[in-house]
PDB file of C-alpha atoms and ligand atoms in Angstrom:
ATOM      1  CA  UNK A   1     -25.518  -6.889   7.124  1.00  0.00           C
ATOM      2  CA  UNK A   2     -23.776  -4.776   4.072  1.00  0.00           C
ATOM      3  CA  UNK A   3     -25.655  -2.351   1.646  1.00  0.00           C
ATOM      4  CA  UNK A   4     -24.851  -3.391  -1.742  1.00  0.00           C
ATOM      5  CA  UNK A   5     -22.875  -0.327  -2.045  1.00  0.00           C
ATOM      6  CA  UNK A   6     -21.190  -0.678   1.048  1.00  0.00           C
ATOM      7  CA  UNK A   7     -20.320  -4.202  -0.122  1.00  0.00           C
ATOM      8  CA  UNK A   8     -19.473  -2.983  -3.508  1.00  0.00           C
ATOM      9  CA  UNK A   9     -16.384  -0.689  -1.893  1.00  0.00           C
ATOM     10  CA  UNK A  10     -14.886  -2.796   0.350  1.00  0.00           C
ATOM     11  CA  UNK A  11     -14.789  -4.991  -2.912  1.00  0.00           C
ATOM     12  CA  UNK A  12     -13.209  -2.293  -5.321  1.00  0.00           C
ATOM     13  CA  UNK A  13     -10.921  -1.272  -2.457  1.00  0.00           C
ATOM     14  CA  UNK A  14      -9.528  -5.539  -2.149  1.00  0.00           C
ATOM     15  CA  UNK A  15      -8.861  -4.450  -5.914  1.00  0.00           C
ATOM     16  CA  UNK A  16      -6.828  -1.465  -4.781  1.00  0.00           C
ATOM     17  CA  UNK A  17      -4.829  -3.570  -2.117  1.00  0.00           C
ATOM     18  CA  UNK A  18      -4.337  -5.973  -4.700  1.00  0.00           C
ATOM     19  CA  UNK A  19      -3.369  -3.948  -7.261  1.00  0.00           C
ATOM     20  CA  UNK A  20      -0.935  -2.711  -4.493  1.00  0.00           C
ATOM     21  CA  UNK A  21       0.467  -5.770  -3.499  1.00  0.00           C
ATOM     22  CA  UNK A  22       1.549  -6.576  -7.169  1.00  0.00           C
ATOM     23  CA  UNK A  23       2.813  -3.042  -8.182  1.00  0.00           C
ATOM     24  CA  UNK A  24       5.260  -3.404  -4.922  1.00  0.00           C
ATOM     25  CA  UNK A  25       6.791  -6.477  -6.475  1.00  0.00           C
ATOM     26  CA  UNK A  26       7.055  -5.122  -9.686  1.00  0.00           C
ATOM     27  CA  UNK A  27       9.000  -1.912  -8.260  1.00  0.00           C
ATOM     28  CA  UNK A  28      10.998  -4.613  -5.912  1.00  0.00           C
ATOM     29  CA  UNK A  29      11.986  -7.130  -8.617  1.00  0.00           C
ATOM     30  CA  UNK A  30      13.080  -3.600 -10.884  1.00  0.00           C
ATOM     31  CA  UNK A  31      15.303  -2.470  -7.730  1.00  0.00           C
ATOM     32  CA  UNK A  32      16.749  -6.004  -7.521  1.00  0.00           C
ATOM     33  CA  UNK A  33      18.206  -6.020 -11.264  1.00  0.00           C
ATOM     34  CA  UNK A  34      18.845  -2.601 -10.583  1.00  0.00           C
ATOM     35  CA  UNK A  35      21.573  -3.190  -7.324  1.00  0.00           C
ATOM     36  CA  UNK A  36      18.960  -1.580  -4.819  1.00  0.00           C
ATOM     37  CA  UNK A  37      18.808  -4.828  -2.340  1.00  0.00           C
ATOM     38  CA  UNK A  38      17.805  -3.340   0.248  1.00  0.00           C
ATOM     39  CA  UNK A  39      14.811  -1.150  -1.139  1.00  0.00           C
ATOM     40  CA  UNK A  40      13.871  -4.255  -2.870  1.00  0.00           C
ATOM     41  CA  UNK A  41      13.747  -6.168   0.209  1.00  0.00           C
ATOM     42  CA  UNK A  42      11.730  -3.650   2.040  1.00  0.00           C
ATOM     43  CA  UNK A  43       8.998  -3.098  -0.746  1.00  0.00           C
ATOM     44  CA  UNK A  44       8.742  -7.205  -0.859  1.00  0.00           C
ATOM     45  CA  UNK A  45       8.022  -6.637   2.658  1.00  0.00           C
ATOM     46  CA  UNK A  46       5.339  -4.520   2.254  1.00  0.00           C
ATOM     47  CA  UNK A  47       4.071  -6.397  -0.956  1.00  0.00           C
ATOM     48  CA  UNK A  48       2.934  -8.882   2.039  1.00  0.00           C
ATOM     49  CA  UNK A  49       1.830  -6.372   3.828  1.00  0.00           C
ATOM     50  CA  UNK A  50      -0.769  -5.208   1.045  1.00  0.00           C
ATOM     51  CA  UNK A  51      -2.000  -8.910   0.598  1.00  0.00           C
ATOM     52  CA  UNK A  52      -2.896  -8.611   4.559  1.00  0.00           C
ATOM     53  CA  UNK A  53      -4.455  -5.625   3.955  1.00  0.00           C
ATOM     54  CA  UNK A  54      -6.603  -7.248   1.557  1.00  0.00           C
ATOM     55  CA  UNK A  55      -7.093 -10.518   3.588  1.00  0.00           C
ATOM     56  CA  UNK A  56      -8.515  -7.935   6.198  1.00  0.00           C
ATOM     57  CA  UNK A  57     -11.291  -7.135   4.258  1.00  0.00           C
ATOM     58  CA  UNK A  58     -11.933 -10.639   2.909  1.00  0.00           C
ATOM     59  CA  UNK A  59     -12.259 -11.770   6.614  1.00  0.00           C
ATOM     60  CA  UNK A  60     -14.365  -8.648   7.730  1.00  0.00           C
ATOM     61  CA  UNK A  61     -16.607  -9.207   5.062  1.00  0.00           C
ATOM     62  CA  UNK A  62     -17.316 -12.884   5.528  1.00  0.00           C
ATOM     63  CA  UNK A  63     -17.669 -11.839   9.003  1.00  0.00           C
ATOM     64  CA  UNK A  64     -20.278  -9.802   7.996  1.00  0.00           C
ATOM     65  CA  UNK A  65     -22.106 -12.393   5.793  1.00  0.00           C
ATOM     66  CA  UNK A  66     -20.544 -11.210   2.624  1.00  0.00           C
ATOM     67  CA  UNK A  67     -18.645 -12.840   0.169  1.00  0.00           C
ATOM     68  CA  UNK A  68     -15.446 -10.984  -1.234  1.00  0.00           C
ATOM     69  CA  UNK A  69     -14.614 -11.070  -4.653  1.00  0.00           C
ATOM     70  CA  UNK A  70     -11.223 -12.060  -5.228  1.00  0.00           C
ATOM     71  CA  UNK A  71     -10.314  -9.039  -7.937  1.00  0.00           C
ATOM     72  CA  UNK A  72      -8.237  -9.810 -11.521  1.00  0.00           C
ATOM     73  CA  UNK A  73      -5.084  -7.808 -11.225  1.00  0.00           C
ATOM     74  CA  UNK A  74      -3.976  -5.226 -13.757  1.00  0.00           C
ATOM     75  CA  UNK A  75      -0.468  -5.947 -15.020  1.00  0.00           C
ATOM     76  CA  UNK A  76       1.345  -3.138 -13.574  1.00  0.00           C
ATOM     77  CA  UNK A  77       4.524  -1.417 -15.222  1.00  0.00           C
ATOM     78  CA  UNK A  78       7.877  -3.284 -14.955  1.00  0.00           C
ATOM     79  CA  UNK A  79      10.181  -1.064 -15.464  1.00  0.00           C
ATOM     80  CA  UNK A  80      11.120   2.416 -13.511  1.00  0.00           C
ATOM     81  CA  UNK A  81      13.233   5.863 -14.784  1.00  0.00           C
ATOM     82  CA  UNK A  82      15.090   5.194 -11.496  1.00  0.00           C
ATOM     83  CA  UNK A  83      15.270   4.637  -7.870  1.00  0.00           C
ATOM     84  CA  UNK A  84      13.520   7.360  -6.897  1.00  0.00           C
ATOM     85  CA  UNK A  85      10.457   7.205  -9.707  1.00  0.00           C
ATOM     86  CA  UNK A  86       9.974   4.295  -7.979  1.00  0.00           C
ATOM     87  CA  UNK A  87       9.604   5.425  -4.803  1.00  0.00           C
ATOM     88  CA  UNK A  88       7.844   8.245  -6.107  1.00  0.00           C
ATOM     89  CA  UNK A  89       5.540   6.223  -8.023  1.00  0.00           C
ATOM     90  CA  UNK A  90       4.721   3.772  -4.784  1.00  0.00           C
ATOM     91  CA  UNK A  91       3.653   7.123  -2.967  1.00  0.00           C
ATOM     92  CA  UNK A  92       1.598   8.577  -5.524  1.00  0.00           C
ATOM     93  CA  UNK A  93      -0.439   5.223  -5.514  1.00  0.00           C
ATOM     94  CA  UNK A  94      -0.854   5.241  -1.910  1.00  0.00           C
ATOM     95  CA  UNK A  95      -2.184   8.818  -1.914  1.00  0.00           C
ATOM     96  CA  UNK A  96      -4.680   6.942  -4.541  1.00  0.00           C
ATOM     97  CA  UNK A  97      -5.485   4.451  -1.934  1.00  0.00           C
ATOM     98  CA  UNK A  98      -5.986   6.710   1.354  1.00  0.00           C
ATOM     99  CA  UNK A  99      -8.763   8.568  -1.092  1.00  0.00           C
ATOM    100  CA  UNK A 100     -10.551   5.450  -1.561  1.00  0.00           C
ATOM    101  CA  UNK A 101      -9.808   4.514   1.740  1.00  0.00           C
ATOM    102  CA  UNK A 102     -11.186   7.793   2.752  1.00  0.00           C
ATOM    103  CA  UNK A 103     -14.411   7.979  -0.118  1.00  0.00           C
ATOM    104  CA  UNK A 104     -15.447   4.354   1.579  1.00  0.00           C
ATOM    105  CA  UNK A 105     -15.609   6.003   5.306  1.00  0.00           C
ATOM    106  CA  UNK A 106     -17.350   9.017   3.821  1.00  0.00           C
ATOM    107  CA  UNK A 107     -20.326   6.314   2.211  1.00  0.00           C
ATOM    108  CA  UNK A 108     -19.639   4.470   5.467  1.00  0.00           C
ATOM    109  CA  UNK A 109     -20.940   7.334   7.407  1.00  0.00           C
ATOM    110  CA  UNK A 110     -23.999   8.756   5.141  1.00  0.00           C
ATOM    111  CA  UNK A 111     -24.676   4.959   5.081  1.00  0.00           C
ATOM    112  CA  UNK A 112     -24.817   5.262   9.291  1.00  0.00           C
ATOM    113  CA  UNK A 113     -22.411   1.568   9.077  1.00  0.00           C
ATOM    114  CA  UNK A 114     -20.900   2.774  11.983  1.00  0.00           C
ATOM    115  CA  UNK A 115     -18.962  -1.095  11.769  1.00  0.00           C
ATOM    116  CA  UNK A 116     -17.678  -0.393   8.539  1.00  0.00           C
ATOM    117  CA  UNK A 117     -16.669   3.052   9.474  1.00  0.00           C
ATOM    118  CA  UNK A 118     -15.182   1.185  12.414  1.00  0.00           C
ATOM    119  CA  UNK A 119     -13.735  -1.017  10.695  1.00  0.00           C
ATOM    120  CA  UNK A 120     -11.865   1.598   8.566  1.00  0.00           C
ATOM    121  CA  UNK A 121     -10.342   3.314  11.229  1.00  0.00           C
ATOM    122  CA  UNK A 122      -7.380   0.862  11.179  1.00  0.00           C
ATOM    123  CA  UNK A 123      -6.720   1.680   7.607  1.00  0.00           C
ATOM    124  CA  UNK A 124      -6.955   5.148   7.743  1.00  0.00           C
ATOM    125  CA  UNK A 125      -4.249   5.510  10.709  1.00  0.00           C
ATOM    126  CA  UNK A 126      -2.543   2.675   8.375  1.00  0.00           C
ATOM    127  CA  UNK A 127      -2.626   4.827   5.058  1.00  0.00           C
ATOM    128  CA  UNK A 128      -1.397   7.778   7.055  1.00  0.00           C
ATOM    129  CA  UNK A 129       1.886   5.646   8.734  1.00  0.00           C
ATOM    130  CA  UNK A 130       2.383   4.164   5.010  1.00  0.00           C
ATOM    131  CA  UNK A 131       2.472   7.953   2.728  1.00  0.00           C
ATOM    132  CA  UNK A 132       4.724   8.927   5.487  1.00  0.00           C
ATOM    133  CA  UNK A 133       7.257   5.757   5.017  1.00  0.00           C
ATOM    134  CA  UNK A 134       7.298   6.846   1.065  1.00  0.00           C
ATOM    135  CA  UNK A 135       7.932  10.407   1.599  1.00  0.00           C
ATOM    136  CA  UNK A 136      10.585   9.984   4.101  1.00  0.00           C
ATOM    137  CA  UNK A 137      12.320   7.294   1.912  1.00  0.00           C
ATOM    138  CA  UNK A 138      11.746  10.114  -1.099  1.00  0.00           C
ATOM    139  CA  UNK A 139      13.593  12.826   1.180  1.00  0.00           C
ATOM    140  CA  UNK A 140      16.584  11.007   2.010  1.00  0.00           C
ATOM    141  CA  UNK A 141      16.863   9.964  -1.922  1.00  0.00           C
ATOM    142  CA  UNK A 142      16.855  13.935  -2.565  1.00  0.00           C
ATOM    143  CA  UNK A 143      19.367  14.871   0.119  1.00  0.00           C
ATOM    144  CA  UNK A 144      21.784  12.658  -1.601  1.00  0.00           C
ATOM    145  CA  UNK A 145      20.942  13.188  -4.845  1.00  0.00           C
ATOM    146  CA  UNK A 146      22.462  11.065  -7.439  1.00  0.00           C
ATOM    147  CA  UNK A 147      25.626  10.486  -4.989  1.00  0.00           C
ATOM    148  CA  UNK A 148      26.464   6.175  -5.199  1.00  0.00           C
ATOM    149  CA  UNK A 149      27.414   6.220  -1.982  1.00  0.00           C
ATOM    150  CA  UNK A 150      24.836   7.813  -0.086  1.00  0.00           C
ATOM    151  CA  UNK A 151      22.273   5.887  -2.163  1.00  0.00           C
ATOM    152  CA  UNK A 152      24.494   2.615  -1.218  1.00  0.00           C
ATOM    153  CA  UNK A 153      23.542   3.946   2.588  1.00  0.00           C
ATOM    154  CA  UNK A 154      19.955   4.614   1.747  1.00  0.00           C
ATOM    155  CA  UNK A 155      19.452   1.106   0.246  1.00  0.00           C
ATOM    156  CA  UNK A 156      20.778  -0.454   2.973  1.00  0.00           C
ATOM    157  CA  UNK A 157      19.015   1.148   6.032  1.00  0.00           C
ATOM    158  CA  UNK A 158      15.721   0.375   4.023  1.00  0.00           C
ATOM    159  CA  UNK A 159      17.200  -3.359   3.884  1.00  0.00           C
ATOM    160  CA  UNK A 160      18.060  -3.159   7.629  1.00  0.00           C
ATOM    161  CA  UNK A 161      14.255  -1.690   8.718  1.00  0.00           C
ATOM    162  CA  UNK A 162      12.457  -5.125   7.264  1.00  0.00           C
ATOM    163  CA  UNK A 163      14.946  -7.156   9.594  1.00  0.00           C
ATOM    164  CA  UNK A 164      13.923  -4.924  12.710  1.00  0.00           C
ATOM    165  CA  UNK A 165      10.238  -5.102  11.683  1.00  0.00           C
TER     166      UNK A 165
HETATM  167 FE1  OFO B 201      -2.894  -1.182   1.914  1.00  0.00          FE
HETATM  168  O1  OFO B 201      -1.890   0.221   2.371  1.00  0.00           O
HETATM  169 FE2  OFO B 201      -0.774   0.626   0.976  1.00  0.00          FE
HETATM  170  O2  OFO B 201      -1.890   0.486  -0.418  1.00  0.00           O
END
């Protein structure tokens, strides 16, 4: 059984994955107009990836024999300064979400829900794979700067990783 509070962060952080899953497609659909195929494709991809994330905590919650509220989702910005504010912008929000990720095993703990603190483990080894894809995508943007063709390169190797995922 969940504490209220317990039940009240796994609900606020759906919100987050959400809120994730839409800001990807927003930063996707901007690279699209923008000629950046191959980014785009790769941050669709992992707009899917955030509505998993979320469905995992719908189904360990109803597991539990709690019921997930499905969160209303904040209209996030359409339109980016460039490729690499975009990139920028998806890693600053993940660093948002491995803090929440990482307040909700700290309650988790105090709480002594060692399954929810179980449970989180998974997203905290997640969060830590997912910062790293943004900053490493955010490096190779600086090393070529605002060169065409290297970006060309950049845009698609990101295009290529989704079809070897
Ligand atoms: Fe759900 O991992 Fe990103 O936000």
């Amino acid at each position: 059984m969940l504490s209220k509070k317990i039940e009240k962060g796994l609900n606020e952080q759906i919100g987050l994955e959400a809120y994730s899953s839409s800001y990807y497609m927003a930063i996707a659909t901007w690279c699209a107009a923008n000629g950046y195929n191959g980014i785009a494709k790769y941050l669709y991809h992992h707009s899917d990836e955030e509505r998993e994330h979320m469905l995992k905590i719908y189904s360990y919650m109803n597991e539990a024999g709690a019921q997930a509220i499905t969160p209303k989702i904040d209209k996030p910005p359409a339109e980016q300064k460039s490729v690499r504010a975009g990139i920028q912008a998806a890693l600053k929000h993940e660093m948002k979400v491995t803090a929440s990720i990482n307040s909700l095993a700290d309650v988790s703990m105090k709480e002594k829900d060692y399954t929810t603190f179980n449970f989180l483990q998974w997203f905290i080894k997640e969060q830590l794979e997912e910062e790293n894809q943004f900053r490493s995508i955010l490096s190779k943007i600086d090393l070529v700067g605002t060169d065409s063709k290297g970006l060309y390169m950049i845009d698609k190797e990101m295009g290529k990783k989704v079809d070897n995922s």
